[in-house]
């Protein structure tokens, strides 16, 4: 048996909304969610062991007694705000990728679909956008603290309909393309020196405190963007996470908080939908 791979960081990843783009509300009366958000909680491996106790403390603070785990959408608005206030004190960095799918409705990407046998290319693309930022953060921090690149383990929240082996395979294809300088969208690429294909796994939300934190990040931004499923946008939980949102060159926009499509190329959002992104530094 091969010895375990040493890693210094763990990236917990969860999502809110769905990746369906064949039919998208509100354009279609019945269809996929207008928004999909992917949230990540990045922690140093040395801090990973404290997460269960810290999440347990949050549940106790919220007075949640009917559930053993932290699940954002089952909390009242008051508890959602308080949970994010407490999450802003976690030993973690957060990322959120937010996609408004109206401009993606019925869009097809034959190149990506062929590589993934036609399955989940849109989800994999959003994960790629996230991984590019997470690995850039890991590389910068590991060189600063350890003097060399150190590996990050990715843990995805297990959801029906996703093949995480396909996501892993997609990144292997992208790695080979980038090494051959043939990757599309070369503006950013994952930092391969901090990644290993053997450090990608999935777990149940209820079994992982890190995934419960990632769920809160994804869902806080989902409620700040969406008003179809939630009834009305609720900005405060996502705003309260600001102290822990990842930065690049002192800027959160397009790094810790990513809007897709990029507002430079597509301006399909209503003014009220832009509020959370303006809060995090986007200009429209």
Coordinates of N, CA and C in Angstrom, one line a residue, residues 13 35 66 120 136 178 192 195 216 221 228 239:
X13 N -16.1 22.0 -0.4 CA -16.9 22.6 -1.5 C -18.3 22.1 -1.4
X35 N -30.0 30.9 -10.5 CA -28.7 31.0 -10.0 C -28.1 29.7 -9.5
X66 N -33.0 20.3 16.9 CA -33.7 19.3 16.2 C -32.9 18.7 15.0
X120 N -22.4 17.0 -17.2 CA -22.0 17.9 -16.2 C -20.9 18.9 -16.5
X136 N -4.6 29.3 -6.3 CA -3.7 30.5 -6.3 C -3.5 30.9 -4.8
X178 N -3.0 22.5 -20.5 CA -2.2 23.7 -20.1 C -0.7 23.5 -20.3
X192 N -1.2 23.8 -10.6 CA -1.0 22.3 -10.5 C -0.1 21.9 -9.5
X195 N -1.8 20.6 -6.4 CA -2.9 19.7 -6.6 C -2.3 18.3 -6.8
X216 N -22.9 26.8 4.2 CA -23.4 28.1 4.6 C -22.9 29.2 3.7
X221 N -24.6 33.2 -0.2 CA -24.6 34.0 -1.4 C -25.7 33.7 -2.3
X228 N -36.3 33.8 -6.4 CA -37.3 32.9 -6.9 C -37.6 31.7 -5.9
X239 N -22.9 39.3 3.5 CA -22.1 40.5 3.8 C -21.3 40.3 5.1

